[in-house]
Tab-separated table of C-alpha atoms in Angstrom:
chain	number	residue	atom	x	y	z
C	43	UNK	CA	-16.304	22.006	3.417
C	44	UNK	CA	-18.736	19.804	5.267
C	45	UNK	CA	-18.094	16.104	5.402
C	46	UNK	CA	-20.999	13.550	5.993
C	47	UNK	CA	-18.853	11.091	8.258
C	48	UNK	CA	-20.555	7.460	9.070
C	49	UNK	CA	-18.945	5.194	11.610
C	50	UNK	CA	-17.256	1.967	10.587
C	51	UNK	CA	-19.158	-0.622	11.492
C	52	UNK	CA	-18.020	-4.145	10.747
C	53	UNK	CA	-19.986	-7.393	11.700
C	54	UNK	CA	-18.278	-9.338	14.288
C	55	UNK	CA	-17.756	-12.784	11.879
C	56	UNK	CA	-16.303	-10.346	9.116
C	57	UNK	CA	-13.975	-8.380	11.115
C	58	UNK	CA	-10.278	-8.326	10.776
C	59	UNK	CA	-9.195	-9.396	14.158
C	60	UNK	CA	-11.836	-12.261	14.122
C	61	UNK	CA	-10.795	-13.572	10.731
C	62	UNK	CA	-6.964	-13.410	11.702
C	63	UNK	CA	-7.508	-14.810	15.260
C	64	UNK	CA	-9.598	-17.509	13.785
C	65	UNK	CA	-7.225	-18.304	11.349
C	66	UNK	CA	-4.198	-18.402	13.444
C	67	UNK	CA	-6.246	-20.435	16.463
C	68	UNK	CA	-7.958	-22.683	14.580
C	69	UNK	CA	-5.012	-24.640	12.887
C	70	UNK	CA	-3.028	-24.200	16.226
C	71	UNK	CA	-6.182	-25.925	18.061
C	72	UNK	CA	-5.933	-28.819	15.286
C	73	UNK	CA	-2.371	-29.111	15.985
C	74	UNK	CA	-2.672	-29.178	19.851
C	75	UNK	CA	-5.586	-31.788	19.263
C	76	UNK	CA	-3.509	-34.078	16.772
C	77	UNK	CA	-0.517	-33.690	19.118
C	78	UNK	CA	-2.834	-35.055	22.027
C	79	UNK	CA	-4.258	-37.974	20.020
C	80	UNK	CA	-0.604	-38.785	18.877
C	81	UNK	CA	0.355	-38.555	22.542
C	82	UNK	CA	-2.332	-40.806	23.463
C	83	UNK	CA	-1.943	-43.449	21.156
C	84	UNK	CA	1.940	-43.763	22.032
C	85	UNK	CA	1.274	-44.059	25.656
C	86	UNK	CA	-1.553	-46.683	24.834
C	87	UNK	CA	0.853	-48.753	22.521
C	88	UNK	CA	3.433	-48.432	25.360
C	89	UNK	CA	1.345	-49.477	27.859
C	90	UNK	CA	0.129	-52.396	26.391
C	91	UNK	CA	3.784	-53.289	25.187
C	92	UNK	CA	4.894	-52.999	28.850
C	93	UNK	CA	1.705	-55.055	30.061
C	94	UNK	CA	2.468	-57.845	27.763
C	95	UNK	CA	5.995	-57.573	28.939
C	96	UNK	CA	4.956	-58.161	32.306
C	97	UNK	CA	2.463	-60.537	31.670
C	98	UNK	CA	4.761	-62.805	30.152
C	99	UNK	CA	7.263	-62.519	33.222
C	100	UNK	CA	4.329	-63.255	35.124
C	101	UNK	CA	3.587	-66.383	33.429
C	102	UNK	CA	7.210	-67.358	33.418
C	103	UNK	CA	7.006	-66.926	37.299
C	104	UNK	CA	3.798	-68.768	37.690
C	105	UNK	CA	4.999	-71.589	35.820
C	106	UNK	CA	8.435	-71.728	37.794
C	107	UNK	CA	6.273	-71.874	40.688
C	108	UNK	CA	4.084	-74.153	39.552
C	109	UNK	CA	6.765	-76.648	38.721
C	110	UNK	CA	6.979	-78.178	42.012
C	111	UNK	CA	3.179	-78.687	42.485
C	112	UNK	CA	3.123	-80.203	38.993
C	113	UNK	CA	6.059	-82.516	39.585
C	114	UNK	CA	4.506	-83.763	42.983
C	115	UNK	CA	1.150	-84.054	41.584
C	116	UNK	CA	0.086	-81.887	44.336
C	117	UNK	CA	-3.705	-80.451	43.178
C	118	UNK	CA	-3.907	-78.559	46.255
C	119	UNK	CA	-1.063	-76.583	46.185
C	120	UNK	CA	-1.288	-75.956	42.478
C	121	UNK	CA	-4.894	-74.626	42.810
C	122	UNK	CA	-3.765	-72.490	45.966
C	123	UNK	CA	-0.973	-70.722	43.716
C	124	UNK	CA	-3.347	-69.997	40.776
C	125	UNK	CA	-5.831	-68.320	43.199
C	126	UNK	CA	-2.830	-66.380	44.470
C	127	UNK	CA	-1.742	-65.487	41.230
C	128	UNK	CA	-5.491	-64.759	40.234
C	129	UNK	CA	-5.555	-62.136	43.227
C	130	UNK	CA	-2.804	-60.283	41.812
C	131	UNK	CA	-4.074	-56.639	40.112
C	132	UNK	CA	-5.337	-56.775	36.962
C	133	UNK	CA	-5.362	-60.562	36.430
C	134	UNK	CA	-8.639	-61.975	35.267
C	135	UNK	CA	-8.088	-65.623	34.770
C	136	UNK	CA	-5.062	-68.317	35.164
C	137	UNK	CA	-5.695	-71.473	33.287
C	138	UNK	CA	-3.529	-74.414	32.469
C	139	UNK	CA	-4.644	-75.979	29.191
C	140	UNK	CA	-3.576	-79.556	27.983
C	141	UNK	CA	-2.609	-81.172	24.774
C	142	UNK	CA	-6.206	-82.085	24.448
C	143	UNK	CA	-7.655	-78.402	25.125
C	144	UNK	CA	-9.206	-79.528	28.403
C	145	UNK	CA	-8.767	-77.175	31.306
C	146	UNK	CA	-6.486	-79.038	33.736
C	147	UNK	CA	-6.541	-76.250	36.470
C	148	UNK	CA	-8.398	-72.966	36.630
C	149	UNK	CA	-8.095	-70.256	39.029
C	150	UNK	CA	-11.426	-69.456	39.732
C	151	UNK	CA	-12.716	-73.379	39.419
C	152	UNK	CA	-15.528	-72.501	37.272
C	153	UNK	CA	-13.999	-73.873	33.972
C	154	UNK	CA	-12.075	-77.019	35.077
C	155	UNK	CA	-12.161	-80.139	32.845
C	156	UNK	CA	-14.106	-77.616	30.284
C	157	UNK	CA	-12.912	-78.221	26.756
C	158	UNK	CA	-11.411	-75.115	24.670
C	159	UNK	CA	-12.435	-75.076	21.190
C	160	UNK	CA	-9.992	-73.052	18.726
C	161	UNK	CA	-13.226	-71.471	17.101
C	162	UNK	CA	-14.478	-69.730	20.198
C	163	UNK	CA	-13.834	-66.356	21.452
C	164	UNK	CA	-10.715	-65.748	22.935
C	165	UNK	CA	-9.196	-68.944	20.908
C	166	UNK	CA	-10.058	-67.635	17.351
C	167	UNK	CA	-7.770	-64.544	17.850
C	168	UNK	CA	-4.466	-67.001	17.997
C	169	UNK	CA	-5.421	-69.949	16.139
C	170	UNK	CA	-5.925	-67.588	12.900
C	171	UNK	CA	-2.202	-67.496	12.524
C	172	UNK	CA	-0.254	-70.631	11.306
C	173	UNK	CA	1.402	-72.854	14.360
C	174	UNK	CA	4.645	-71.529	13.964
C	175	UNK	CA	3.633	-67.471	13.950
C	176	UNK	CA	1.410	-67.415	16.315
C	177	UNK	CA	2.014	-64.782	19.029
C	178	UNK	CA	2.400	-65.294	22.568
C	179	UNK	CA	0.269	-62.211	23.657
C	180	UNK	CA	-2.674	-60.858	21.890
C	181	UNK	CA	-5.464	-58.472	22.355
C	182	UNK	CA	-8.820	-60.000	22.652
C	183	UNK	CA	-11.471	-58.334	20.251
C	184	UNK	CA	-14.504	-58.482	22.336
C	185	UNK	CA	-13.524	-58.782	25.465
C	186	UNK	CA	-13.522	-55.084	27.017
C	187	UNK	CA	-10.088	-54.658	26.873
C	188	UNK	CA	-8.256	-58.125	27.839
C	189	UNK	CA	-4.550	-59.215	27.066
C	190	UNK	CA	-4.382	-62.971	26.863
C	191	UNK	CA	-1.040	-64.491	27.474
C	192	UNK	CA	-0.273	-68.124	26.454
C	193	UNK	CA	2.675	-69.812	27.726
C	194	UNK	CA	3.630	-73.195	26.479
C	195	UNK	CA	4.461	-75.618	29.430
C	196	UNK	CA	7.625	-77.506	28.163
C	197	UNK	CA	7.853	-81.387	28.477
C	198	UNK	CA	11.209	-81.539	30.530
C	199	UNK	CA	12.983	-84.567	31.759
C	200	UNK	CA	11.720	-84.351	35.436
C	201	UNK	CA	7.906	-84.479	33.914
C	202	UNK	CA	8.892	-87.949	32.357
C	203	UNK	CA	7.409	-90.113	35.551
C	204	UNK	CA	3.946	-88.864	34.740
C	205	UNK	CA	3.984	-87.778	31.447
C	206	UNK	CA	5.250	-90.370	28.566
C	207	UNK	CA	3.656	-88.793	25.829
C	208	UNK	CA	5.940	-87.817	23.030
C	209	UNK	CA	6.363	-84.108	22.393
C	210	UNK	CA	7.978	-81.160	23.333
C	211	UNK	CA	4.964	-79.696	25.267
C	212	UNK	CA	2.300	-80.629	27.841
C	213	UNK	CA	-0.016	-77.816	27.292
C	214	UNK	CA	0.297	-74.121	27.712
C	215	UNK	CA	-0.687	-71.538	30.836
C	216	UNK	CA	-3.015	-69.160	29.860
C	217	UNK	CA	-3.186	-66.027	31.688
C	218	UNK	CA	-5.808	-63.005	30.987
C	219	UNK	CA	-5.126	-59.451	31.782
C	220	UNK	CA	-7.443	-56.722	32.158
C	221	UNK	CA	-6.247	-53.224	30.164
C	222	UNK	CA	-9.285	-51.739	31.419
C	223	UNK	CA	-7.489	-49.653	34.168
C	224	UNK	CA	-4.538	-48.665	32.229
C	225	UNK	CA	-6.823	-47.426	29.484
C	226	UNK	CA	-9.220	-45.569	32.114
C	227	UNK	CA	-6.005	-43.924	33.264
C	228	UNK	CA	-5.115	-43.228	29.369
C	229	UNK	CA	-8.618	-41.788	28.723
C	230	UNK	CA	-8.037	-39.511	31.807
C	231	UNK	CA	-4.738	-38.316	30.599
C	232	UNK	CA	-6.023	-37.653	27.018
C	233	UNK	CA	-9.419	-35.677	28.642
C	234	UNK	CA	-6.591	-33.712	30.311
C	235	UNK	CA	-4.779	-33.018	27.191
C	236	UNK	CA	-7.767	-32.086	24.871
C	237	UNK	CA	-8.863	-29.652	27.962
C	238	UNK	CA	-5.357	-27.849	27.793
C	239	UNK	CA	-5.490	-27.683	24.128
C	240	UNK	CA	-8.853	-26.130	24.100
C	241	UNK	CA	-8.155	-23.728	26.972
C	242	UNK	CA	-4.509	-23.100	25.451
C	243	UNK	CA	-6.216	-22.290	22.199
C	244	UNK	CA	-9.145	-20.234	23.441
C	245	UNK	CA	-6.560	-17.809	25.592
C	246	UNK	CA	-4.278	-17.792	22.423
C	247	UNK	CA	-7.297	-16.855	20.212
C	248	UNK	CA	-8.188	-13.973	23.103
C	249	UNK	CA	-4.782	-13.136	23.438
C	250	UNK	CA	-4.153	-12.840	19.482
C	251	UNK	CA	-7.570	-10.943	18.910
C	252	UNK	CA	-6.641	-8.538	21.551
C	253	UNK	CA	-3.087	-7.769	19.905
C	254	UNK	CA	-4.294	-7.786	16.600
C	255	UNK	CA	-6.973	-5.210	17.488
C	256	UNK	CA	-4.361	-2.851	19.427
C	257	UNK	CA	-1.703	-3.310	16.560
C	258	UNK	CA	-3.729	-3.461	13.788
C	259	UNK	CA	-7.403	-2.834	13.932
C	260	UNK	CA	-7.424	0.116	16.179
C	261	UNK	CA	-4.992	1.926	14.074
C	262	UNK	CA	-7.166	1.251	10.733
C	263	UNK	CA	-10.060	2.494	12.432
C	264	UNK	CA	-8.430	5.730	13.064
C	265	UNK	CA	-7.610	6.049	9.526
C	266	UNK	CA	-11.269	6.040	8.861
C	267	UNK	CA	-12.486	9.298	9.262
C	268	UNK	CA	-9.235	11.333	7.532
C	269	UNK	CA	-10.134	8.951	4.448
C	270	UNK	CA	-13.707	9.660	4.282
C	271	UNK	CA	-13.194	13.495	4.644
C	272	UNK	CA	-10.545	12.912	2.013
C	273	UNK	CA	-12.675	11.079	-0.140
C	274	UNK	CA	-15.263	13.846	0.193
C	275	UNK	CA	-12.770	16.543	-1.062
C	276	UNK	CA	-10.891	17.821	2.305
C	277	UNK	CA	-7.713	17.662	0.686
C	278	UNK	CA	-6.064	18.926	4.035
C	279	UNK	CA	-7.329	15.955	6.055
C	280	UNK	CA	-4.292	13.974	7.061
C	281	UNK	CA	-3.890	10.740	8.726
C	282	UNK	CA	-2.587	10.281	12.367
C	283	UNK	CA	1.079	9.672	11.763
C	284	UNK	CA	4.246	8.568	14.177
C	285	UNK	CA	7.073	10.607	14.375
C	286	UNK	CA	9.277	7.474	13.419
C	287	UNK	CA	7.801	5.073	11.158
C	288	UNK	CA	7.905	1.454	12.883
C	289	UNK	CA	5.773	-0.580	10.769
C	290	UNK	CA	4.017	-0.906	7.235
C	291	UNK	CA	0.685	0.936	8.448
C	292	UNK	CA	2.958	3.810	9.679
C	293	UNK	CA	4.891	3.821	6.134
C	294	UNK	CA	1.495	3.519	4.382
C	295	UNK	CA	0.409	6.410	6.490
C	296	UNK	CA	3.214	8.417	5.801
C	297	UNK	CA	2.890	7.720	2.200
C	298	UNK	CA	-0.636	8.616	2.025
C	299	UNK	CA	0.076	12.130	3.795
C	300	UNK	CA	2.685	12.595	1.120
C	301	UNK	CA	0.190	11.990	-1.496
C	302	UNK	CA	-2.179	14.400	0.322
C	303	UNK	CA	0.314	17.077	0.551
C	304	UNK	CA	0.977	16.656	-3.178
C	305	UNK	CA	-3.144	16.652	-4.062
C	306	UNK	CA	-3.510	19.767	-1.635
C	307	UNK	CA	-0.856	21.856	-3.559
C	308	UNK	CA	-1.814	20.706	-6.956
C	309	UNK	CA	-5.607	22.003	-5.991
C	310	UNK	CA	-4.134	25.308	-4.319
C	311	UNK	CA	-2.132	25.781	-7.588
C	312	UNK	CA	-5.270	25.292	-9.641
C	313	UNK	CA	-7.206	27.633	-7.591
C	314	UNK	CA	-4.090	30.013	-7.749
C	315	UNK	CA	-4.122	29.695	-11.715
C	316	UNK	CA	-7.764	30.284	-11.887
C	317	UNK	CA	-7.783	33.214	-10.045
C	318	UNK	CA	-4.705	34.569	-12.023
C	319	UNK	CA	-6.277	33.740	-15.262
C	320	UNK	CA	-9.588	35.700	-14.209
C	321	UNK	CA	-6.770	38.584	-13.110
C	322	UNK	CA	-4.924	38.509	-16.058
C	323	UNK	CA	-8.345	38.661	-18.411
C	324	UNK	CA	-9.468	41.464	-16.298
C	325	UNK	CA	-5.741	43.333	-16.667
C	326	UNK	CA	-5.840	42.712	-20.414
C	327	UNK	CA	-9.319	44.151	-20.605
C	328	UNK	CA	-8.069	47.117	-18.840
C	329	UNK	CA	-4.974	47.177	-21.260
C	330	UNK	CA	-7.038	47.182	-24.199
C	331	UNK	CA	-9.162	49.932	-22.884
C	332	UNK	CA	-6.098	51.898	-22.639
C	333	UNK	CA	-5.161	50.961	-26.202
C	334	UNK	CA	-8.009	51.997	-27.369
C	335	UNK	CA	-8.225	55.221	-25.588
C	336	UNK	CA	-4.903	56.233	-26.601
C	337	UNK	CA	-4.897	54.651	-29.879
C	338	UNK	CA	-7.900	54.153	-31.683
C	339	UNK	CA	-9.775	57.057	-30.094
C	340	UNK	CA	-6.960	59.376	-31.384
C	341	UNK	CA	-6.759	57.889	-34.534
C	342	UNK	CA	-10.453	58.334	-35.021
C	343	UNK	CA	-10.140	61.981	-34.183
C	344	UNK	CA	-6.899	62.425	-36.459
C	345	UNK	CA	-8.928	60.384	-38.965
C	346	UNK	CA	-11.737	62.799	-38.493
C	347	UNK	CA	-9.441	65.739	-39.184
C	348	UNK	CA	-7.583	64.683	-41.764
C	349	UNK	CA	-10.529	63.353	-43.804
C	350	UNK	CA	-12.112	67.165	-43.746
C	351	UNK	CA	-8.973	68.394	-44.815
C	352	UNK	CA	-8.950	66.028	-47.832
C	353	UNK	CA	-12.324	67.121	-48.658
C	354	UNK	CA	-11.587	70.812	-48.640
C	355	UNK	CA	-8.306	70.046	-50.490
C	356	UNK	CA	-10.208	68.514	-53.042
C	357	UNK	CA	-12.771	70.965	-53.396
C	358	UNK	CA	-10.254	73.254	-53.774
C	359	UNK	CA	-8.181	71.171	-56.322
C	360	UNK	CA	-5.119	70.898	-54.177
C	361	UNK	CA	-4.201	67.323	-55.239
C	362	UNK	CA	-0.935	67.101	-53.840
C	363	UNK	CA	-1.919	68.276	-50.644
C	364	UNK	CA	-4.884	65.784	-50.495
C	365	UNK	CA	-2.627	62.957	-51.589
C	366	UNK	CA	-0.018	64.028	-49.051
C	367	UNK	CA	-2.907	63.757	-46.312
C	368	UNK	CA	-4.319	60.542	-47.782
C	369	UNK	CA	-0.662	59.070	-47.511
C	370	UNK	CA	-0.837	60.190	-43.562
C	371	UNK	CA	-4.314	58.466	-43.175
C	372	UNK	CA	-2.729	55.286	-44.729
C	373	UNK	CA	0.263	55.065	-42.557
C	374	UNK	CA	-2.157	55.802	-39.046
C	375	UNK	CA	-4.630	52.904	-40.396
C	376	UNK	CA	-1.347	50.602	-40.774
C	377	UNK	CA	-0.217	51.466	-37.328
C	378	UNK	CA	-3.515	50.833	-35.983
C	379	UNK	CA	-3.723	47.366	-37.364
C	380	UNK	CA	-0.476	46.609	-36.014
C	381	UNK	CA	-1.716	47.669	-32.553
C	382	UNK	CA	-5.118	45.589	-32.928
C	383	UNK	CA	-3.126	42.688	-33.925
C	384	UNK	CA	-0.668	43.031	-30.840
C	385	UNK	CA	-4.014	43.433	-28.742
C	386	UNK	CA	-5.521	40.087	-30.193
C	387	UNK	CA	-1.717	38.316	-29.446
C	388	UNK	CA	-1.693	39.655	-25.805
C	389	UNK	CA	-5.258	37.963	-25.497
C	390	UNK	CA	-3.675	34.958	-26.787
C	391	UNK	CA	-1.037	35.155	-24.112
C	392	UNK	CA	-3.569	35.743	-21.201
C	393	UNK	CA	-5.363	32.386	-22.212
C	394	UNK	CA	-2.083	30.667	-22.933
C	395	UNK	CA	0.646	31.325	-20.214
C	396	UNK	CA	-0.859	30.356	-16.901
C	397	UNK	CA	0.221	26.970	-16.395
C	398	UNK	CA	-0.795	25.117	-19.573
C	399	UNK	CA	3.021	23.525	-19.533
C	400	UNK	CA	4.355	25.769	-22.411
C	401	UNK	CA	7.257	27.031	-20.630
C	402	UNK	CA	8.680	30.874	-20.475
C	403	UNK	CA	11.088	30.136	-23.233
C	404	UNK	CA	8.882	28.612	-25.590
C	405	UNK	CA	5.825	31.445	-25.292
C	406	UNK	CA	8.727	33.806	-25.879
C	407	UNK	CA	9.880	32.262	-29.244
C	408	UNK	CA	6.160	32.528	-30.573
C	409	UNK	CA	5.728	35.786	-29.285
C	410	UNK	CA	8.869	37.197	-30.523
C	411	UNK	CA	8.021	35.648	-34.189
C	412	UNK	CA	4.749	37.071	-34.185
C	413	UNK	CA	6.252	40.616	-33.042
C	414	UNK	CA	8.618	40.106	-35.913
C	415	UNK	CA	5.846	39.353	-38.527
C	416	UNK	CA	3.614	42.213	-37.489
C	417	UNK	CA	6.038	44.821	-36.963
C	418	UNK	CA	8.683	43.798	-39.837
C	419	UNK	CA	11.441	44.733	-37.115
C	420	UNK	CA	13.985	41.637	-37.096
C	421	UNK	CA	14.013	40.186	-33.444
C	422	UNK	CA	15.800	37.510	-31.971
C	423	UNK	CA	15.588	35.017	-28.955
C	424	UNK	CA	18.624	33.959	-27.316
C	425	UNK	CA	18.097	31.055	-24.598
C	426	UNK	CA	21.030	30.336	-22.516
C	427	UNK	CA	20.972	26.299	-22.079
C	428	UNK	CA	21.019	26.721	-18.277
C	429	UNK	CA	17.496	28.514	-18.539
C	430	UNK	CA	15.698	25.933	-20.662
C	431	UNK	CA	14.711	23.604	-18.337
C	432	UNK	CA	13.208	26.333	-15.815
C	433	UNK	CA	9.404	26.111	-14.936
C	434	UNK	CA	8.149	28.804	-13.230
C	435	UNK	CA	5.223	29.393	-11.580
C	436	UNK	CA	2.079	30.831	-13.598
C	437	UNK	CA	1.873	34.218	-12.544
C	438	UNK	CA	5.876	34.632	-12.696
C	439	UNK	CA	5.491	33.421	-16.265
C	440	UNK	CA	2.516	35.907	-17.084
C	441	UNK	CA	4.339	38.740	-15.778
C	442	UNK	CA	7.419	38.346	-17.313
C	443	UNK	CA	5.718	38.002	-21.039
C	444	UNK	CA	3.852	41.078	-20.101
C	445	UNK	CA	7.224	43.102	-19.499
C	446	UNK	CA	8.469	41.503	-22.709
C	447	UNK	CA	5.354	42.517	-24.588
C	448	UNK	CA	5.173	46.052	-23.167
C	449	UNK	CA	9.026	46.465	-24.080
C	450	UNK	CA	8.710	45.350	-27.692
C	451	UNK	CA	5.633	47.645	-27.952
C	452	UNK	CA	7.618	50.744	-26.781
C	453	UNK	CA	10.340	49.294	-29.526
C	454	UNK	CA	8.119	49.230	-32.382
C	455	UNK	CA	6.141	52.631	-31.836
C	456	UNK	CA	8.994	55.049	-30.130
C	457	UNK	CA	12.776	53.461	-30.841
C	458	UNK	CA	12.664	53.517	-34.463
C	459	UNK	CA	14.764	50.739	-34.424
C	460	UNK	CA	16.005	48.037	-36.827
C	461	UNK	CA	16.768	45.410	-34.796
C	462	UNK	CA	15.510	43.855	-31.285
C	463	UNK	CA	16.828	41.046	-29.028
C	464	UNK	CA	15.383	39.318	-26.550
C	465	UNK	CA	17.703	37.229	-24.381
C	466	UNK	CA	17.284	34.905	-21.130
C	467	UNK	CA	20.226	33.602	-19.034
C	468	UNK	CA	20.707	32.007	-15.582
C	469	UNK	CA	23.875	33.299	-13.466
C	470	UNK	CA	24.411	33.107	-9.839
C	471	UNK	CA	20.824	31.960	-8.620
C	472	UNK	CA	19.065	34.418	-10.508
C	473	UNK	CA	16.871	34.437	-13.945
C	474	UNK	CA	17.827	37.687	-15.979
C	475	UNK	CA	15.446	38.525	-18.918
C	476	UNK	CA	16.583	41.271	-20.975
C	477	UNK	CA	14.922	43.222	-24.314
C	478	UNK	CA	17.533	45.291	-26.156
C	479	UNK	CA	17.327	47.432	-29.644
C	480	UNK	CA	19.400	49.659	-31.507
C	481	UNK	CA	16.905	52.536	-31.875
C	482	UNK	CA	17.075	56.311	-31.205
C	483	UNK	CA	16.973	55.742	-27.182
C	484	UNK	CA	16.102	58.613	-24.582
C	485	UNK	CA	17.021	60.118	-21.707
C	486	UNK	CA	14.817	58.531	-18.654
C	487	UNK	CA	14.730	61.203	-16.598
C	488	UNK	CA	13.427	63.684	-19.340
C	489	UNK	CA	10.635	61.882	-20.595
C	490	UNK	CA	7.480	63.930	-20.798
C	491	UNK	CA	5.164	63.011	-17.366
C	492	UNK	CA	1.938	61.432	-19.563
C	493	UNK	CA	3.831	60.291	-22.396
C	494	UNK	CA	3.085	56.672	-23.639
C	495	UNK	CA	6.729	55.413	-22.808
C	496	UNK	CA	6.933	56.968	-19.597
C	497	UNK	CA	3.492	54.750	-18.700
C	498	UNK	CA	4.817	51.547	-20.319
C	499	UNK	CA	7.838	51.819	-17.779
C	500	UNK	CA	5.819	52.516	-15.135
C	501	UNK	CA	3.668	49.374	-15.816
C	502	UNK	CA	7.028	46.942	-16.575
C	503	UNK	CA	8.106	48.238	-12.993
C	504	UNK	CA	5.300	47.358	-11.164
C	505	UNK	CA	4.686	44.046	-13.214
C	506	UNK	CA	8.575	43.280	-11.599
C	507	UNK	CA	7.934	44.120	-8.178
C	508	UNK	CA	4.616	42.220	-8.058
C	509	UNK	CA	6.900	39.254	-8.778
C	510	UNK	CA	9.651	39.932	-6.535
C	511	UNK	CA	12.304	40.879	-9.290
C	512	UNK	CA	14.461	43.981	-9.893
C	513	UNK	CA	13.683	46.341	-13.141
C	514	UNK	CA	16.389	48.275	-14.456
C	515	UNK	CA	16.376	50.489	-17.547
C	516	UNK	CA	19.436	51.498	-19.675
C	517	UNK	CA	19.148	54.144	-22.386
C	518	UNK	CA	20.683	56.917	-24.084
C	519	UNK	CA	19.790	59.090	-26.946
C	520	UNK	CA	21.170	57.531	-29.985
C	521	UNK	CA	22.483	54.598	-27.794
C	522	UNK	CA	19.372	52.268	-27.932
C	523	UNK	CA	17.576	51.160	-25.338
C	524	UNK	CA	17.914	47.803	-22.717
C	525	UNK	CA	15.478	46.571	-20.230
C	526	UNK	CA	16.650	44.276	-17.838
C	527	UNK	CA	14.743	41.993	-15.452
C	528	UNK	CA	16.395	40.004	-12.798
C	529	UNK	CA	14.272	37.518	-10.766
C	530	UNK	CA	16.287	35.569	-7.608
C	531	UNK	CA	15.417	31.949	-8.284
C	532	UNK	CA	14.087	29.468	-5.078
C	533	UNK	CA	13.722	25.683	-5.458
C	534	UNK	CA	10.175	26.099	-4.630
C	535	UNK	CA	9.295	28.738	-6.965
C	536	UNK	CA	11.177	26.759	-9.911
C	537	UNK	CA	9.169	23.615	-8.957
C	538	UNK	CA	5.837	24.930	-7.871
C	539	UNK	CA	4.410	24.384	-11.002
C	540	UNK	CA	5.610	20.607	-11.867
C	541	UNK	CA	5.795	19.495	-7.963
C	542	UNK	CA	9.080	18.552	-7.959
């Protein structure tokens, strides 16, 4: 069988490996990026918290250093200390603010004696909160990453010599700390994390792509050609299968091959049934030709001779002799009628037996009932329970039915029997089919060559040998005749038609 095969072509964006790889890699990439961003925000929050704590501690240390300068009202020392603090890494500005919001001291000297207003940038962020809830440190909105720490200057007893104003505070120390370096470092870390996330996702995607190609796609593509051949009708095509199934694809391959075996066997059986049907038709034509030659042709010659004799007897007015010859003609016509009906019944068997599901026992019962109706000889069928579920191959059933047909025909024509029996039983792994009668019997070794019984026995023996069965004949003059067919049963033979 010629099978046209077209290679399996799949666009890259629709291939199975691409879909699975992207379907797995994209969520992993999103998760890694999410983890990187969460890590960045956590580090940033932690850094800001640490810087805020450090700025508070620095403010406390500066206040401690300024106490002596403020207590002695030493402006030079105060300016020097603020300049030294302003020189520290990350410190952008240090100021002392009085209660009247005037800048009393400035580390850079540019804002000395300037007034601070609560609505200006850098002050509004704190003053938007109520007085008792204002934070000590706050991130400035428009300062490019600046943290402002404001520490109140407590009005201590040592300050009473210069500051007689009532109140618990004399002002505050304002320290601006830059977060730019920290943020730049955090952004660098975020870029590295994102780079690793992208690189890891790409490597993972490529690895998954290759793995899916090796474990799934390549194996699936190897199944395409056998499947295409099978779809085109090549039932002998099989999928490449592992000796021991290890995964779902191997199990699927094994299941498909099992199904292909069943379909191939079914197709082969269909071909065998078709050939068997044709062979049965040819054999039946030959049998009918023999019947016509042995029966109808001879009977027509006999009728012609008898008709001429009757005409002469009537002409000579020999009425009794003519009536006797006419009675003989009637009997011959009745026998010929039965022969023709048996031939028609044989044609029905030819079209009915090869594998239509009726089974041997059902067809035997139908045929025996027809034989009894046509011949007038009582016939019984005995089917043992163990033989009822048998489903033999079609050719075996047909040959067994032909043997039974030939045996019953001999019973009708030659046995002068009053009863016939057909029995089917199963014993010791073999099927036994028996046809017996209570007729006159005969001596098998003394049957005349060329006679009809001898020809029928040879035909039955040949049919039995064709299916691998044993044929035996038991007959004695006056003791009836028994024909026995013994067929050894095999599982493959029993279930060949059912596929069991």
